[in-house]
């Protein structure tokens, strides 16, 4: 495993909820990343934000890690959940909250 | 760089024969589209796998030439 792959693997496995995004939680740099942040803050779930714009190697490495070509990417307990569309779909159907509950991730909402 | 709706539809249909594809242009800049794809090939696949099948049909353009494709996928009613 390349070192960026190992680094990603470690981050997703050592944090309950991880959002790989453009920008950070305080300042998303893309509409889709912003929408992902809104969903997570609406659910009141603490998460680790990772700004993929900080390194091109990370930006490409995360896409290879899951064979998923776009950013943002959400991980819950090490499992890739989806990008902005899937997050929105799951949020609106209540599936995202149910998944968090099922995986024992505390939410405030 | 940009793509037009007809190319996106053609590429998806080439990889997913018989798929029903609806493309909506979100921004008029050839870079932001929404697509609804219904295909029997999605049966039994997770949502992520279904989206990956559509991305594969676009042969690497997703995230490059094509900045945004808001995807909705499903299987045809029985």
Tab-separated table of N, CA and C in Angstrom, chain B residues 1 3 11 14-15 19 24 26 28-29 34-35 44 49 52-53 64 66 68-69 71 75 77:
chain	number	residue	atom	x	y	z
B	1	UNK	N	-12.976	22.727	-20.458
B	1	UNK	CA	-13.468	21.457	-20.995
B	1	UNK	C	-14.918	21.297	-20.553
B	3	UNK	N	-18.836	18.814	-21.429
B	3	UNK	CA	-19.479	17.732	-22.179
B	3	UNK	C	-20.891	18.183	-22.486
B	11	UNK	N	-23.025	7.743	-23.925
B	11	UNK	CA	-21.999	6.919	-23.262
B	11	UNK	C	-22.627	5.997	-22.227
B	14	UNK	N	-24.383	3.203	-24.003
B	14	UNK	CA	-23.452	2.235	-24.612
B	14	UNK	C	-23.013	1.206	-23.566
B	15	UNK	N	-22.782	1.678	-22.352
B	15	UNK	CA	-22.311	0.746	-21.319
B	15	UNK	C	-23.456	0.021	-20.634
B	19	UNK	N	-30.851	1.038	-20.872
B	19	UNK	CA	-31.083	1.935	-19.717
B	19	UNK	C	-31.944	3.108	-20.148
B	24	UNK	N	-30.472	16.412	-17.030
B	24	UNK	CA	-30.886	17.817	-16.862
B	24	UNK	C	-29.628	18.667	-16.743
B	26	UNK	N	-27.799	21.594	-15.261
B	26	UNK	CA	-28.030	22.385	-14.044
B	26	UNK	C	-27.548	23.823	-14.181
B	28	UNK	N	-25.932	25.156	-17.417
B	28	UNK	CA	-25.751	25.697	-18.767
B	28	UNK	C	-24.298	25.903	-19.136
B	29	UNK	N	-23.382	25.335	-18.327
B	29	UNK	CA	-21.955	25.546	-18.638
B	29	UNK	C	-21.300	24.249	-19.116
B	34	UNK	N	-27.531	16.911	-13.925
B	34	UNK	CA	-28.178	15.895	-13.069
B	34	UNK	C	-28.627	14.789	-14.017
B	35	UNK	N	-28.532	13.560	-13.551
B	35	UNK	CA	-28.952	12.442	-14.420
B	35	UNK	C	-29.741	11.441	-13.602
B	44	UNK	N	-29.836	-5.615	-7.562
B	44	UNK	CA	-28.979	-6.314	-6.602
B	44	UNK	C	-27.713	-5.555	-6.264
B	49	UNK	N	-22.454	1.091	-5.828
B	49	UNK	CA	-22.051	0.310	-6.998
B	49	UNK	C	-22.772	0.803	-8.256
B	52	UNK	N	-21.087	3.856	-9.374
B	52	UNK	CA	-19.774	3.532	-9.957
B	52	UNK	C	-19.928	2.990	-11.374
B	53	UNK	N	-21.028	2.267	-11.629
B	53	UNK	CA	-21.260	1.732	-12.983
B	53	UNK	C	-21.483	2.887	-13.964
B	64	UNK	N	-13.262	15.046	-14.047
B	64	UNK	CA	-12.299	15.787	-14.872
B	64	UNK	C	-13.059	16.718	-15.786
B	66	UNK	N	-16.021	16.453	-16.736
B	66	UNK	CA	-17.372	16.669	-16.203
B	66	UNK	C	-17.238	16.908	-14.697
B	68	UNK	N	-19.511	17.985	-12.394
B	68	UNK	CA	-20.552	17.573	-11.445
B	68	UNK	C	-21.663	16.824	-12.175
B	69	UNK	N	-22.025	15.662	-11.630
B	69	UNK	CA	-23.153	14.914	-12.181
B	69	UNK	C	-23.957	14.404	-10.985
B	71	UNK	N	-26.389	12.355	-9.422
B	71	UNK	CA	-26.916	11.089	-9.940
B	71	UNK	C	-28.069	10.542	-9.111
B	75	UNK	N	-33.777	0.720	-10.437
B	75	UNK	CA	-34.064	-0.431	-11.304
B	75	UNK	C	-35.499	-0.295	-11.800
B	77	UNK	N	-39.380	-0.955	-12.605
B	77	UNK	CA	-40.385	-1.741	-11.883
B	77	UNK	C	-40.536	-3.097	-12.555
